[in-house]
Short mmCIF file of C-alpha atoms in Angstrom, two decimals:
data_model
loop_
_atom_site.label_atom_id
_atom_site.label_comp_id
_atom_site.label_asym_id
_atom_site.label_seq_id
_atom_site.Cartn_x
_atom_site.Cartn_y
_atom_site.Cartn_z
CA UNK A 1 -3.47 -2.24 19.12
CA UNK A 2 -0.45 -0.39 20.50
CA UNK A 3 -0.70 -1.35 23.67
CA UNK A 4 -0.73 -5.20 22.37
CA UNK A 5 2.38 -4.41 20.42
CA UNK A 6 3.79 -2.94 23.28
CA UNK A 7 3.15 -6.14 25.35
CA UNK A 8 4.51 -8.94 22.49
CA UNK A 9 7.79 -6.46 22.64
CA UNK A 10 8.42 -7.20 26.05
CA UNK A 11 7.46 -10.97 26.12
CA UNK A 12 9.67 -11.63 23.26
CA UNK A 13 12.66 -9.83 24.90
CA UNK A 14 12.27 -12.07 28.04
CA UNK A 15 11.67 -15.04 26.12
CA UNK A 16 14.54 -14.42 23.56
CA UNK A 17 16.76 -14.14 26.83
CA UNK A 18 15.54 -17.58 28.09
CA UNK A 19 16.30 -19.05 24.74
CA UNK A 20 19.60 -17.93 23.83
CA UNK A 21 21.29 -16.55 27.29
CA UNK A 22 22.34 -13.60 25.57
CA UNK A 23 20.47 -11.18 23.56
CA UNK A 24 21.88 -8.85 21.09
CA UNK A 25 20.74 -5.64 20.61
CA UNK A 26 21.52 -3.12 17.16
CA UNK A 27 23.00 0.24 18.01
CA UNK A 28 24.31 3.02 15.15
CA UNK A 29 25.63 -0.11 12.99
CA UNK A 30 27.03 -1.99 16.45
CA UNK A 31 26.46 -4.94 18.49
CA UNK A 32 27.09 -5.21 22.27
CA UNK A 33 25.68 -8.23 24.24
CA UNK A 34 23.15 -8.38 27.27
CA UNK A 35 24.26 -10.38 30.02
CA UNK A 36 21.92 -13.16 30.79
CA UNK A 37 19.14 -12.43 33.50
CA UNK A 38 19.97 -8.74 33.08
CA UNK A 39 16.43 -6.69 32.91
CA UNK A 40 15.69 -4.90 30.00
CA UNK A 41 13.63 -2.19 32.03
CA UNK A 42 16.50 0.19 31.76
CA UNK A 43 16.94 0.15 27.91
CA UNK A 44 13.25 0.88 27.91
CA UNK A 45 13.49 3.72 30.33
CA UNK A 46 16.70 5.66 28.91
CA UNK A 47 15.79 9.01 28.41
CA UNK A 48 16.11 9.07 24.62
CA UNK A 49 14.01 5.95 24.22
CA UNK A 50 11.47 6.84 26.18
CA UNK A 51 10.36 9.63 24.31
CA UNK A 52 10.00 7.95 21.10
CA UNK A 53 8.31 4.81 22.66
CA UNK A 54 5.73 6.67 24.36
CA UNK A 55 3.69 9.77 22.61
CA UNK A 56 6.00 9.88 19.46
CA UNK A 57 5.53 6.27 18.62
CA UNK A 58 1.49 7.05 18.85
CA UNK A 59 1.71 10.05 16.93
CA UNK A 60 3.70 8.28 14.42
CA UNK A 61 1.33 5.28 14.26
CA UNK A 62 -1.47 7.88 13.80
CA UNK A 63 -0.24 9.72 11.12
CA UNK A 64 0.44 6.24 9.33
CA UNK A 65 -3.50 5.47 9.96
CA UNK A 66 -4.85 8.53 8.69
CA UNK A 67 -2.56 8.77 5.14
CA UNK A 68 -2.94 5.12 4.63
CA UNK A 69 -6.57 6.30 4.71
CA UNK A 70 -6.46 9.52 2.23
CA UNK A 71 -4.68 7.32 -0.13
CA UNK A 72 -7.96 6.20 -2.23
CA UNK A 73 -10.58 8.23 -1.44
CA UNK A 74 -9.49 10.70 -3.85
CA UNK A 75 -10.14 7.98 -6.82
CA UNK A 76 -13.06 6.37 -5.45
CA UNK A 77 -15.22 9.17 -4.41
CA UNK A 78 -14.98 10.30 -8.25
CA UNK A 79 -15.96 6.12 -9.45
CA UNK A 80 -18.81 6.56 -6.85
CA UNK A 81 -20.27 10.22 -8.85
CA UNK A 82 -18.33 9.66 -12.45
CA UNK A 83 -21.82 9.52 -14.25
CA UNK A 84 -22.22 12.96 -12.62
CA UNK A 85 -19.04 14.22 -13.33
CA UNK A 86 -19.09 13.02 -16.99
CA UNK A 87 -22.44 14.88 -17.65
CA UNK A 88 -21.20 18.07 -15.50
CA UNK A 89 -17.82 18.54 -17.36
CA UNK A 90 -19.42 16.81 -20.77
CA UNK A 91 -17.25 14.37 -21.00
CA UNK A 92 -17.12 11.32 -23.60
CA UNK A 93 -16.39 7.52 -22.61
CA UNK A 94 -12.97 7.41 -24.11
CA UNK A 95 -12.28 10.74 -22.40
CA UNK A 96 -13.66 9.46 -19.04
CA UNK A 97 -11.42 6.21 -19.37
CA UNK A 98 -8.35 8.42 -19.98
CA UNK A 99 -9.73 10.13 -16.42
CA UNK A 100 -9.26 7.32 -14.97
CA UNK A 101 -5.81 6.19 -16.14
CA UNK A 102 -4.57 9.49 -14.67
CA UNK A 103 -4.40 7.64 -10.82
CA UNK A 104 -1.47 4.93 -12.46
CA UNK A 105 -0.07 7.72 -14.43
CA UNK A 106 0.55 10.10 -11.79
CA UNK A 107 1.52 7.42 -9.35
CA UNK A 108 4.83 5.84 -12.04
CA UNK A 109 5.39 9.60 -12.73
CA UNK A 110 5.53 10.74 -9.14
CA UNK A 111 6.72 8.02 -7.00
CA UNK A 112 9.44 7.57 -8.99
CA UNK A 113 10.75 10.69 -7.09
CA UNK A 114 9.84 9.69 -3.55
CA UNK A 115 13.25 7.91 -2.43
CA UNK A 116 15.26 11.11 -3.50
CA UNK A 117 12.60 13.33 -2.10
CA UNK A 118 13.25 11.12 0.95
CA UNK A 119 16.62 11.34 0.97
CA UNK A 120 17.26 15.10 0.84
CA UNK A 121 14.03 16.25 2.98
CA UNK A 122 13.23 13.29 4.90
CA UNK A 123 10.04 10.52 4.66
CA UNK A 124 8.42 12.50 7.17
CA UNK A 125 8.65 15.64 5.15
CA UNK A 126 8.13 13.99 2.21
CA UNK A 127 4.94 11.79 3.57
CA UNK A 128 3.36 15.45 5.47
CA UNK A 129 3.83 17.73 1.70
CA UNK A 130 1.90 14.83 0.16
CA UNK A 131 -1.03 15.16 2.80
CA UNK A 132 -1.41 18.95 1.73
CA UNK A 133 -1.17 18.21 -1.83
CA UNK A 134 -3.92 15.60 -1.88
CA UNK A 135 -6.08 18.22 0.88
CA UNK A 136 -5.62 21.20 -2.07
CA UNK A 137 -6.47 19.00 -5.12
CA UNK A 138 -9.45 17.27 -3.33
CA UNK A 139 -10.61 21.04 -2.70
CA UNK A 140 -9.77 22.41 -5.58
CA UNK A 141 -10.77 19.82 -8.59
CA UNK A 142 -14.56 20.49 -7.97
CA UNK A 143 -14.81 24.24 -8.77
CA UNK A 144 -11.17 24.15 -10.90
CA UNK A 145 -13.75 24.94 -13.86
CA UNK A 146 -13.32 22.46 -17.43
CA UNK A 147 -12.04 18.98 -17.54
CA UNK A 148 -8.70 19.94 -18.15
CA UNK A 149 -8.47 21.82 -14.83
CA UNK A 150 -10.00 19.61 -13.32
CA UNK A 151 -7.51 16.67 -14.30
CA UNK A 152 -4.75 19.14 -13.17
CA UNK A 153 -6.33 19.32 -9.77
CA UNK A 154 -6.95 15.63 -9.48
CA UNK A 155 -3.01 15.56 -10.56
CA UNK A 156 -1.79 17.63 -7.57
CA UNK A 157 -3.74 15.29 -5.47
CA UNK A 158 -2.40 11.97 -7.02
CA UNK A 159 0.94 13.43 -7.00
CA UNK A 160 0.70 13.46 -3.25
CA UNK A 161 -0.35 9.92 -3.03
CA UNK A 162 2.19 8.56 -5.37
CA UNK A 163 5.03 9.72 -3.20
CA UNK A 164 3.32 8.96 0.46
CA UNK A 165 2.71 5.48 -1.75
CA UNK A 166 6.31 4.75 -2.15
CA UNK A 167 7.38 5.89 1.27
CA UNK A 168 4.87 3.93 3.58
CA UNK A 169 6.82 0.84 3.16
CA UNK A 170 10.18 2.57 3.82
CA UNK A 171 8.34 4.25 6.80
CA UNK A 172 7.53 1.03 8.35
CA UNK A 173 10.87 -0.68 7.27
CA UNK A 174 12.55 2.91 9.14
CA UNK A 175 10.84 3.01 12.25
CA UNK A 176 9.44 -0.73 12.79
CA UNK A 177 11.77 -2.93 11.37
CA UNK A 178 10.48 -5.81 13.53
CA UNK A 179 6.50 -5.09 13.17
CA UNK A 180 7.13 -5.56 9.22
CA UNK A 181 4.21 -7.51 8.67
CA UNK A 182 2.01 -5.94 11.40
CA UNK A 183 2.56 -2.46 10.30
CA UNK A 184 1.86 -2.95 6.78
CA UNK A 185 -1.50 -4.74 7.58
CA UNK A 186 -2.38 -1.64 10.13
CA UNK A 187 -1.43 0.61 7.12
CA UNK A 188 -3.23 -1.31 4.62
CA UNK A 189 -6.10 -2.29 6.45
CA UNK A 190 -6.80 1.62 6.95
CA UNK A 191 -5.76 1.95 3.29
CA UNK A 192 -8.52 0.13 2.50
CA UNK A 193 -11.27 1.30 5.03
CA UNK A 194 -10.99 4.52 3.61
CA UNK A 195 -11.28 3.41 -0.23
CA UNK A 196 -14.58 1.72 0.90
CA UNK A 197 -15.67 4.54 3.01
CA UNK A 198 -15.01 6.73 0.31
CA UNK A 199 -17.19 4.70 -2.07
CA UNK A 200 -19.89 4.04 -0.01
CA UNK A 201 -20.89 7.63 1.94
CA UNK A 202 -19.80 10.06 -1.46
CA UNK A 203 -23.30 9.61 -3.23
CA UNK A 204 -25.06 9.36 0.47
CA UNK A 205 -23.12 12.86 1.53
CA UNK A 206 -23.92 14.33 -2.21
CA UNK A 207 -27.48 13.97 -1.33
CA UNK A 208 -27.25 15.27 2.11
CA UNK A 209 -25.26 18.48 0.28
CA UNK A 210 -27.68 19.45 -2.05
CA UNK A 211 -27.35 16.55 -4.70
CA UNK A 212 -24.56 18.36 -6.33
CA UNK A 213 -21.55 16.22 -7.36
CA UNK A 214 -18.78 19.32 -6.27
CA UNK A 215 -19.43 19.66 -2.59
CA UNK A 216 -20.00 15.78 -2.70
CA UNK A 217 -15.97 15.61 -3.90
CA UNK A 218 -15.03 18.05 -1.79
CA UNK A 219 -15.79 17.23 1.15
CA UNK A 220 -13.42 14.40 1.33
CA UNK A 221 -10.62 17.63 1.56
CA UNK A 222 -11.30 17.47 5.41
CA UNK A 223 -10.03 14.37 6.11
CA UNK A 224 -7.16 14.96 4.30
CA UNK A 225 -6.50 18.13 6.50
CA UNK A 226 -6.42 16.07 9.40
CA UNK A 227 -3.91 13.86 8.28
CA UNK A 228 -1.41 16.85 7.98
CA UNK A 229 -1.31 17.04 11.81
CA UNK A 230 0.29 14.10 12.90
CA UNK A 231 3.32 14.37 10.17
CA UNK A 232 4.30 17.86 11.26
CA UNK A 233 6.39 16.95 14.68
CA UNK A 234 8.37 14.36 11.58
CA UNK A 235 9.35 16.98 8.54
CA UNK A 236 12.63 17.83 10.31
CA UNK A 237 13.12 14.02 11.76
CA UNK A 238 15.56 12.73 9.11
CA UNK A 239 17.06 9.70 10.75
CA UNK A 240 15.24 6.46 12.12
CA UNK A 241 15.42 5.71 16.25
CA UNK A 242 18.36 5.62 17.92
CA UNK A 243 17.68 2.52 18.91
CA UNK A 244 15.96 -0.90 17.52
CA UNK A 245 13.69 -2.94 18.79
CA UNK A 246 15.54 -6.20 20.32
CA UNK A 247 15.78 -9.31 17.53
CA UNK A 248 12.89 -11.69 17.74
CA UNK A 249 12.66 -15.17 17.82
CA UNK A 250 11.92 -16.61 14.86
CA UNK A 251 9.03 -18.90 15.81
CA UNK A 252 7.18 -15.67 17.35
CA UNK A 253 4.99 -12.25 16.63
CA UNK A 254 5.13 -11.80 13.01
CA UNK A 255 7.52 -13.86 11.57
CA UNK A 256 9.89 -10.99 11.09
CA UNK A 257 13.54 -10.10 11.87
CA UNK A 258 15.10 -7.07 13.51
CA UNK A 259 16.38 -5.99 10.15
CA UNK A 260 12.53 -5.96 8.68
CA UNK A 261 12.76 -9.37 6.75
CA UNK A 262 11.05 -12.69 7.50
CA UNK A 263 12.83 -14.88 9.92
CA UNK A 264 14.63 -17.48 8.17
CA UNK A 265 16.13 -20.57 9.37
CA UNK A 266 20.39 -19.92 10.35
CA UNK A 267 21.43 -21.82 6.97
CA UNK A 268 19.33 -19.69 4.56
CA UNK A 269 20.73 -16.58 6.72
CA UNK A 270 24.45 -17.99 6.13
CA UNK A 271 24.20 -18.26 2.65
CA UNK A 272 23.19 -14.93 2.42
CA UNK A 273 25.53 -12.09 1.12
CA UNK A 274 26.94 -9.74 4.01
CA UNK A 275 24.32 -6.53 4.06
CA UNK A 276 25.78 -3.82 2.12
CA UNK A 277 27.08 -0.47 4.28
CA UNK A 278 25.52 2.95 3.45
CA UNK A 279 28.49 3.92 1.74
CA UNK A 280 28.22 1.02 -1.01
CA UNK A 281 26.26 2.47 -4.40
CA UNK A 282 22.66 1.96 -4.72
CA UNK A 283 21.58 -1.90 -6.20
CA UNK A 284 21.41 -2.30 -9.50
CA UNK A 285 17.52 -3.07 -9.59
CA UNK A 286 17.12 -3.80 -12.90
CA UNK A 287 19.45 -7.15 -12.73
CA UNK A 288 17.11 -8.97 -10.39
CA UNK A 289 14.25 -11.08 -12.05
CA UNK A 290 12.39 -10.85 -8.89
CA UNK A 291 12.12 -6.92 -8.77
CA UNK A 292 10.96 -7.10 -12.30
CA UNK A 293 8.52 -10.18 -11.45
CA UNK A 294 7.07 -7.95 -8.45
CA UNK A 295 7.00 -4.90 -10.50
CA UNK A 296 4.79 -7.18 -13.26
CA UNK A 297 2.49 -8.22 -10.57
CA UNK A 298 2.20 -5.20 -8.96
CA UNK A 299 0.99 -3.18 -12.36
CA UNK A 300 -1.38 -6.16 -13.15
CA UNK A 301 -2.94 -6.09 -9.69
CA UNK A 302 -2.97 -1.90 -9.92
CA UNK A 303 -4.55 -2.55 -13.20
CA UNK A 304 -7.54 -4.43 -11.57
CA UNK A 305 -7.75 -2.09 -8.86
CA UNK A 306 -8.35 1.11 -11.01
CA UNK A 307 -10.26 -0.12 -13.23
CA UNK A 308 -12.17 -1.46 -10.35
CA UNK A 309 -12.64 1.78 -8.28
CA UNK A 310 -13.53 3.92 -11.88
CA UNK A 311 -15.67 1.45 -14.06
CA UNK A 312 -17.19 -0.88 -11.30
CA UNK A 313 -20.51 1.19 -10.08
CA UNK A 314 -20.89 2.33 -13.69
CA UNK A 315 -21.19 -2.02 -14.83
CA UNK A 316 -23.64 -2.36 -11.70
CA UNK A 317 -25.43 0.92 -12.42
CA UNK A 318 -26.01 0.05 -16.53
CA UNK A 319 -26.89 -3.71 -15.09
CA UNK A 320 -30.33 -1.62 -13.69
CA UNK A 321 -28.67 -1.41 -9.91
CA UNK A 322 -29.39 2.27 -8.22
CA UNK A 323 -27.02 4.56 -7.96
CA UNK A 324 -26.84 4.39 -4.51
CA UNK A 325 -26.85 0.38 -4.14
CA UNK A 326 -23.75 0.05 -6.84
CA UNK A 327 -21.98 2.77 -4.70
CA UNK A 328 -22.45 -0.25 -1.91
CA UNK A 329 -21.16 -3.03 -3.71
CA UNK A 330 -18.38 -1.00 -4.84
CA UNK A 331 -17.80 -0.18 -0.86
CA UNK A 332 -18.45 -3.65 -0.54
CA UNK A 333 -15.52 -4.71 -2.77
CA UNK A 334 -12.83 -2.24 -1.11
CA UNK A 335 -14.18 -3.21 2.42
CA UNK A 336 -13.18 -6.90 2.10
CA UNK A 337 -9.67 -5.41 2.20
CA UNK A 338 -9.96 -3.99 5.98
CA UNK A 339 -10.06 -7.41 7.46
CA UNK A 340 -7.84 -9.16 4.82
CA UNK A 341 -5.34 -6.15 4.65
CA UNK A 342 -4.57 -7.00 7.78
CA UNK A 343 -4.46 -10.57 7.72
CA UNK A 344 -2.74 -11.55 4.58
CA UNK A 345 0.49 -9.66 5.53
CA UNK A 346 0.99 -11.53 8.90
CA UNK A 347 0.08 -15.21 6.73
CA UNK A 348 2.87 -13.94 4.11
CA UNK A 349 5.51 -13.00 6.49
CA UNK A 350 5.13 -16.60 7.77
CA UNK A 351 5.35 -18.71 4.48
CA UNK A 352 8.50 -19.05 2.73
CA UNK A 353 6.66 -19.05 -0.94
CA UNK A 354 3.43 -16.38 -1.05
CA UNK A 355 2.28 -18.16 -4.47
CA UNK A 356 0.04 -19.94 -2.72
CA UNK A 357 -1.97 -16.69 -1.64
CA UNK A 358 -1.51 -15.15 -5.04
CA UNK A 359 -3.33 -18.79 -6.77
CA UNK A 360 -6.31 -17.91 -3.73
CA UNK A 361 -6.72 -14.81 -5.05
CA UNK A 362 -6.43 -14.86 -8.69
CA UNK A 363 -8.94 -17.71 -8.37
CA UNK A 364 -11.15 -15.70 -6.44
CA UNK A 365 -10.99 -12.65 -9.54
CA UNK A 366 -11.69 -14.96 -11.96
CA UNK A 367 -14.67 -16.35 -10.38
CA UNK A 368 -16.25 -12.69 -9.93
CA UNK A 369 -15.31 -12.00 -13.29
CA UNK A 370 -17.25 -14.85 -14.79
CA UNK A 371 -19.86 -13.73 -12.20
CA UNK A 372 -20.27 -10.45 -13.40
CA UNK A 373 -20.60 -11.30 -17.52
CA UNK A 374 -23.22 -14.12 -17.03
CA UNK A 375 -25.31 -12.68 -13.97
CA UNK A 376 -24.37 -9.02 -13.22
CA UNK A 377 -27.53 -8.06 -10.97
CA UNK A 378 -28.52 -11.10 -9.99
CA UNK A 379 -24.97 -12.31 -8.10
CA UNK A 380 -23.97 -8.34 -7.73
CA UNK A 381 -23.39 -9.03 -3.69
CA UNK A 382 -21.45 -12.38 -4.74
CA UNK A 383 -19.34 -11.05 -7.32
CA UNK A 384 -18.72 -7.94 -5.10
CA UNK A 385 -17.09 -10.22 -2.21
CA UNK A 386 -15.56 -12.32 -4.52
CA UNK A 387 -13.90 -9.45 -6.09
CA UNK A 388 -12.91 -7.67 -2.62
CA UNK A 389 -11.04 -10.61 -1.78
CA UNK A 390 -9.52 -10.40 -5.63
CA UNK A 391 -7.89 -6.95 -4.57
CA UNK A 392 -6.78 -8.03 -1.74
CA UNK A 393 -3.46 -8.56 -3.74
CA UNK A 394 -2.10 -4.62 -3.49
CA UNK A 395 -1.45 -5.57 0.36
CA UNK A 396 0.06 -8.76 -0.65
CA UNK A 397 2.34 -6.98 -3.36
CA UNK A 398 3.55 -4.64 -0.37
CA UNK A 399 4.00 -6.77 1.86
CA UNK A 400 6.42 -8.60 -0.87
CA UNK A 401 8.42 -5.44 -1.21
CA UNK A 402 9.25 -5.49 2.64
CA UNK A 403 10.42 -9.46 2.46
CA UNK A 404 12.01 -9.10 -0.87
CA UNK A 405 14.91 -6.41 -0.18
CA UNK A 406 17.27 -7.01 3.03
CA UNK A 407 17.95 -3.56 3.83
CA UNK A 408 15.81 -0.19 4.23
CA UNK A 409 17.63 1.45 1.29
CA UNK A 410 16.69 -1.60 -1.21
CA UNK A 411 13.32 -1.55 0.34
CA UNK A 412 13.32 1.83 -0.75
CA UNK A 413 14.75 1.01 -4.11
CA UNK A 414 12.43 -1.77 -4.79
CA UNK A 415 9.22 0.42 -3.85
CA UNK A 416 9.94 2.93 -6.06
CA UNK A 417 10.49 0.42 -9.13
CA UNK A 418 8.09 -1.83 -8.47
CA UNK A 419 5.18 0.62 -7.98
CA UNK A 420 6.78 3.00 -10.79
CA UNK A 421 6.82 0.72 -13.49
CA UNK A 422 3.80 -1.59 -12.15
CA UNK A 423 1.92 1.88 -12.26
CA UNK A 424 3.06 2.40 -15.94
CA UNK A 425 1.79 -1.10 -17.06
CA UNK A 426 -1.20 -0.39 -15.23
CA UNK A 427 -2.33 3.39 -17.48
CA UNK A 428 -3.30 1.31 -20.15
CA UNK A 429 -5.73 -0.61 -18.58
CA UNK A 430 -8.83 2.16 -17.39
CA UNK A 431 -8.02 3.45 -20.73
CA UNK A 432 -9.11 0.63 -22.70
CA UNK A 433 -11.81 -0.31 -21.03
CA UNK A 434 -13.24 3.12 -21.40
CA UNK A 435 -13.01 2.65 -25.43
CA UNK A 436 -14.50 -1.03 -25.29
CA UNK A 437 -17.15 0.24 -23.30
CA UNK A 438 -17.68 2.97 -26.12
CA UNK A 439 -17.40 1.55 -29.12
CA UNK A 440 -18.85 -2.23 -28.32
CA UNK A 441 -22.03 -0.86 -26.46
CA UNK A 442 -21.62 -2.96 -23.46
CA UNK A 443 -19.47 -4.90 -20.96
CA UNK A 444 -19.11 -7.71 -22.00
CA UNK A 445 -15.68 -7.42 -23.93
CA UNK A 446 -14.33 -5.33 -20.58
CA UNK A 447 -14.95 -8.08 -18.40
CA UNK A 448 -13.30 -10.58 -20.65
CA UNK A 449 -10.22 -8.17 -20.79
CA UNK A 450 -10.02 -8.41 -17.01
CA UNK A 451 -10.59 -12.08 -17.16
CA UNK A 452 -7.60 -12.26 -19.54
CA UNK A 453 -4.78 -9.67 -17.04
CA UNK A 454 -5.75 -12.48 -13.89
CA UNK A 455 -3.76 -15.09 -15.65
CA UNK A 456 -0.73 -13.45 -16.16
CA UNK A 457 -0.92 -11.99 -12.65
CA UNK A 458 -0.88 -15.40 -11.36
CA UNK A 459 1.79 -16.34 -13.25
CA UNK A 460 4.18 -12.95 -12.02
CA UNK A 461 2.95 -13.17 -8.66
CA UNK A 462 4.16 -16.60 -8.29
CA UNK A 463 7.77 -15.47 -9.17
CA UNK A 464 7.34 -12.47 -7.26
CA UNK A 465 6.91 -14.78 -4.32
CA UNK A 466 9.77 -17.23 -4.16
CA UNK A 467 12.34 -16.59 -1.07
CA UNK A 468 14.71 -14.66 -2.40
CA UNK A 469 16.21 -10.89 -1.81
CA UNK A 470 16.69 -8.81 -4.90
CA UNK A 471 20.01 -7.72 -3.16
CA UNK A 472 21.39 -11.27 -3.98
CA UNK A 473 20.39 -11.17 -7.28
CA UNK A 474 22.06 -8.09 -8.08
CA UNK A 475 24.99 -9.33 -6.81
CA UNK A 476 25.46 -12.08 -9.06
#
């Protein structure tokens, strides 16, 4: 994988030259101009850039693989044992649905923080305190002793994911401005490889540990240990590269600009607003109706996905699947996003409208949906692809966030408010379907309430994907 990227770097440089005659190259907020024919092998040797395109750039892109993938496992390992957990901690339904509404809770609460965190400490700081905090709380939640220390614990562990959340995004907007849609479907792709990973081997590895549910959650500490490593040579790095990667043709790699965005033909770019200098106050969000749509569709599809990881193997496992088999299909749904994660990013960066995706995969949740009322068992492989391809829109919705801001600090801006307040819509959700489940005996009105959220997810994401920066719509 790197050494691909490494190789589409260098052919685009020599091609760009071709093209144009003279390529121009971003330096600390300058521009100075190659002479035509004039190798780029020097640039790529200077002492300072060498360094951070060689071992630093790997390290980097390893740390980014191994969060991405401690980002889930935390909530689906639990999903995968809840039955366990409920009867170990004696737990009611409604108190097991407000368990999992913590995840969105924690996340609007916490990664609301991140950018400031960011700002004062650093991402990479930031990013490597949240890998410790999500290795104690994964240790600790187990043996914490009584639901309610056991919700703190699981807290200290989502509070760690909310903020390394926020910040991937800005990480790859920071350090890979022209690998926009790449990064994010590395990042997300390992995202979710480790949710399905998670929900697959927890019951498996309970089994092989005794068949208790503690050492079966606890386990999952380890990996997040190891993803502390990579993030430590970053806690005191608080600036990006000195240098950028050189601009890309629009008609190659991912479809993406030096500054991060999606190439766009020269007359869109002219009618564009000048980019705003660091000294300029931060955006006024709240004024654009595209931050707002892609905060809507981002809690709707965060809605879905929790109540996904926490209630799905429970519907399979009271439809008369084993234990083990509904921990599959639930692996099965968060596996579809490895391939797709990676895919759907690089297919968004390209089109100028994502609606089209968003229609493909509402449709998709719907038909699982309908699936899983009418024929629950029988279809359970059928509805579980159907529905892995359904989540596939939290990769989608960050992608967005990278094409819908200009600049790193309103990609910054409009991850934290999109993901704070979707997260906030999204708490309701697990919560509900907890006290349906109690109090109507059965699934049925659940699945209809998912059913219902796809429509106006549709509807949002379609806004949410119309070409347009939320930096021009704050200006007006």
């Amino acid at each position: 994988m790197m050494g691909l990227m490494a190789s589409d770097e260098t052919r685009t440089e020599t091609r760009t030259e071709t093209r144009t005659g003279t390529r121009t190259r971003t330096r600390t907020g300058t521009s100075e101009a190659t002479p035509p024919g004039k190798s780029t092998a020097h640039e790529a040797q200077a002492p300072g850039t060498r360094a951070w395109t060689t071992w630093t750039t790997r390290l980097l892109l390893l740390g980014i693989v191994l969060a991405a993938f401690n980002l889930r496992p935390a909530i689906t390992s639990l999903g995968a044992l809840l039955e366990e957990v409920r009867d170990g901690l004696g737990m009611s339904g409604s108190v097991a649905g407000l368990l999992t509404s913590v995840p969105p809770l924690c996340f609007a609460v916490f990664g609301v923080t991140a950018p400031r965190l960011a700002r004062r400490f650093g991402p990479g700081a930031v990013v490597c305190a949240g890998m410790v905090a999500i290795t104690a709380g994964l240790l600790i939640r187990p043996y914490a002793g009584g639901t309610a220390g056991f919700l703190a614990a699981t807290a200290l562990a989502l509070m760690g994911i909310a903020v390394s959340n926020v910040l991937m995004p800005v990480i790859v907007k920071r350090y890979f401005p022209d690998r926009v849609g790449s990064m994010t479907g590395l990042y997300s792709m390992a995202l979710a490889f480790g949710t399905s990973i998670a929900a697959a081997a927890t019951v498996p590895v309970t089994n092989a540990l005794g068949g208790h549910w503690q050492p079966g959650l606890a386990v999952w500490a380890v990996v997040g240990a190891a993803a502390v490593l990579p993030w430590i040579p970053f806690v005191r790095d608080r600036k990006a590269p000195s240098t950028t990667s050189p601009a890309r043709d629009s008609s190659d790699g991912d479809g993406d600009g030096a500054d991060g965005t999606t190439a766009e033909p020269a007359t869109a770019r002219a009618d564009r607003p000048a980019e705003p200098s660091a000294e300029q106050p931060p955006l006024r969000i709240t004024r654009s109706r595209t931050a707002w749509a892609l905060a809507v569709f981002f809690g709707l599809q965060a809605t879905a996905a929790y109540i996904t990881m926490g209630w799905m193997a429970q519907i399979f496992r009271d439809a008369g699947v084993s234990a083990g088999t509904a921990g599959l299909l639930l692996a099965v749904i968060m596996v579809m996003g490895v391939p797709l994660a990676f895919v759907i990013p690089r297919v968004a960066t390209r089109l100028p409208h994502q609606g089209p995706i968003v229609l493909v995969l509402g449709v998709c949740g719907l038909a699982g949906y309908a699936g899983l009322y009418f024929a629950p068992a029988g279809g359970a492989w059928a509805w579980a692809l159907l529905l892995g391809v359904s989540n596939c829109a939290f990769p989608l919705a960050l992608t967005m966030v990278g094409m819908r801001a200009r600049t790193g600090a309103g990609v910054a801006q409009l991850s934290a408010f999109a993901q704070s307040t979707g997260y906030l819509i999204s708490i309701p959700g697990p919560l509900l379907v907890g006290v349906l489940y109690q109090h109507s005996g059965g699934w049925g009105l659940p699945i209809a309430l998912m059913s219902a959220l796809m429509v106006p997810q549709i509807v949002v994401g379609f806004l949410a994907g119309r070409d347009r920066t939320v930096e021009e719509e704050a200006a007006r």
